[in-house]
XYZ file of C-alpha atoms in Angstrom:
147
model
C 7.227 -26.734 10.011
C 6.391 -27.017 6.244
C 3.241 -25.861 4.590
C 1.869 -28.209 1.918
C 0.265 -26.583 -1.112
C -1.594 -28.394 -4.018
C -0.352 -26.800 -7.284
C -1.549 -27.643 -10.748
C 0.628 -29.836 -12.927
C 0.679 -27.605 -16.030
C 3.688 -25.113 -16.460
C 3.489 -21.856 -18.640
C 6.640 -20.094 -19.603
C 5.440 -16.439 -19.999
C 7.841 -16.192 -23.193
C 5.443 -18.633 -24.809
C 2.689 -15.884 -24.410
C 4.643 -13.198 -25.819
C 6.649 -11.698 -22.964
C 9.907 -10.153 -23.982
C 11.789 -9.707 -20.771
C 13.995 -6.859 -21.887
C 13.045 -4.577 -18.937
C 11.485 -1.943 -21.228
C 8.719 -3.761 -22.985
C 5.409 -3.845 -21.057
C 4.848 -7.669 -20.431
C 1.748 -7.413 -18.465
C -0.622 -8.829 -20.910
C 1.662 -11.821 -21.608
C 2.076 -12.585 -18.012
C -1.571 -12.215 -17.372
C -2.301 -14.387 -20.257
C -0.081 -17.053 -18.753
C -1.900 -16.622 -15.435
C -5.171 -16.876 -17.274
C -4.175 -20.327 -18.646
C -3.914 -21.554 -15.052
C -7.628 -20.769 -14.767
C -8.496 -23.147 -17.647
C -6.182 -25.932 -16.287
C -7.302 -25.706 -12.695
C -3.778 -24.162 -11.648
C -0.355 -24.490 -12.656
C 3.092 -22.849 -12.588
C 3.745 -19.634 -14.463
C 7.450 -19.214 -14.882
C 9.402 -15.960 -15.403
C 12.719 -17.282 -16.724
C 16.094 -16.364 -15.215
C 18.330 -13.670 -16.804
C 15.264 -11.734 -18.099
C 13.505 -8.566 -16.657
C 9.650 -8.546 -17.093
C 8.195 -5.068 -16.830
C 4.696 -5.047 -15.502
C 1.786 -3.246 -14.262
C -0.682 -4.915 -11.746
C -1.271 -8.584 -12.179
C -4.076 -10.741 -10.950
C -3.929 -14.348 -9.813
C -7.499 -15.590 -10.539
C -6.951 -19.502 -10.020
C -6.273 -21.586 -7.062
C -3.561 -24.135 -7.134
C -1.218 -21.573 -8.849
C 2.455 -20.828 -8.540
C 4.100 -17.738 -9.779
C 7.878 -18.861 -10.256
C 9.983 -15.725 -10.596
C 13.448 -17.089 -11.600
C 14.324 -13.711 -13.211
C 13.311 -10.178 -12.246
C 9.702 -8.768 -12.203
C 10.137 -5.059 -12.539
C 7.125 -2.985 -11.322
C 6.284 -0.161 -13.926
C 6.788 3.120 -12.328
C 4.655 5.149 -14.586
C 2.147 6.394 -11.937
C -0.197 7.958 -14.420
C -0.675 4.836 -16.327
C -1.129 2.554 -13.129
C -4.492 0.763 -13.217
C -6.422 2.390 -10.347
C -5.842 1.145 -6.886
C -4.394 -2.304 -7.975
C -1.661 -3.891 -6.058
C 1.297 -5.445 -8.011
C 0.187 -9.031 -7.426
C -3.175 -9.716 -6.189
C -5.551 -12.727 -5.789
C -9.039 -12.726 -4.203
C -10.760 -15.932 -3.029
C -7.845 -18.105 -3.986
C -6.173 -20.849 -2.228
C -2.888 -22.870 -2.638
C -0.905 -19.959 -4.196
C 2.621 -19.544 -4.016
C 5.205 -16.917 -5.197
C 8.646 -18.540 -5.424
C 11.585 -18.913 -7.687
C 14.756 -17.280 -6.287
C 14.356 -14.310 -8.346
C 13.778 -10.490 -7.706
C 10.675 -8.231 -7.552
C 11.924 -4.818 -8.116
C 9.178 -2.277 -7.106
C 11.228 0.831 -8.470
C 9.979 2.644 -5.281
C 11.696 5.920 -5.569
C 8.925 7.612 -7.699
C 6.337 6.188 -5.579
C 7.920 7.323 -2.317
C 8.088 10.831 -3.660
C 4.286 10.817 -3.728
C 3.629 9.174 -0.547
C 0.112 10.941 -0.136
C -1.020 9.105 -3.209
C -1.947 5.684 -3.744
C 1.054 3.280 -3.801
C 0.576 -0.390 -4.519
C 1.622 -3.140 -2.225
C 3.809 -5.834 -3.881
C 1.458 -8.678 -2.998
C -1.987 -8.842 -1.706
C -3.421 -12.368 -1.519
C -6.824 -12.972 0.055
C -7.830 -16.589 0.607
C -6.000 -19.480 2.372
C -2.845 -21.440 2.097
C -0.540 -18.879 0.453
C 3.257 -19.103 0.401
C 5.874 -16.621 -0.454
C 9.299 -18.335 -0.555
C 12.947 -17.512 -1.968
C 11.870 -14.127 -3.649
C 13.831 -10.843 -2.828
C 11.598 -7.813 -2.673
C 13.596 -4.560 -3.591
C 12.323 -0.969 -3.228
C 8.415 -1.721 -2.928
C 6.279 1.156 -3.869
C 4.561 0.546 -0.411
C 5.213 -1.359 2.520
C 6.881 -4.613 1.948
C 5.775 -7.173 0.834
């Protein structure tokens, strides 16, 4: 069986919003800005290009009809002291037709989180709504349970 999702037509490359993708620069604001562009265009696809590693804190998908296409690596920032409250890595509330795809990797850098198992540990993905799809993405070392 296949699930049909409606994704907006616009496409946003996070590097066009200032993401560096070197694995050390915090790319959260740039990725979030690309996701924000999907709000203005009633959805769309946000692309994290291959052969790049995007370091990030928590991200919020605020628009329905949105695809986050991870072709490269999404590297979860393991600075526990700077983590924004009890936010999950990728979250979305009251959204529909949301997909996380791309053939890339979500690396949760879990070790520092596992060593503090009694403290908050973000989940990789928390989507609340309907018609969600996670396809062809590898999850590695999630801070909490996978995904």
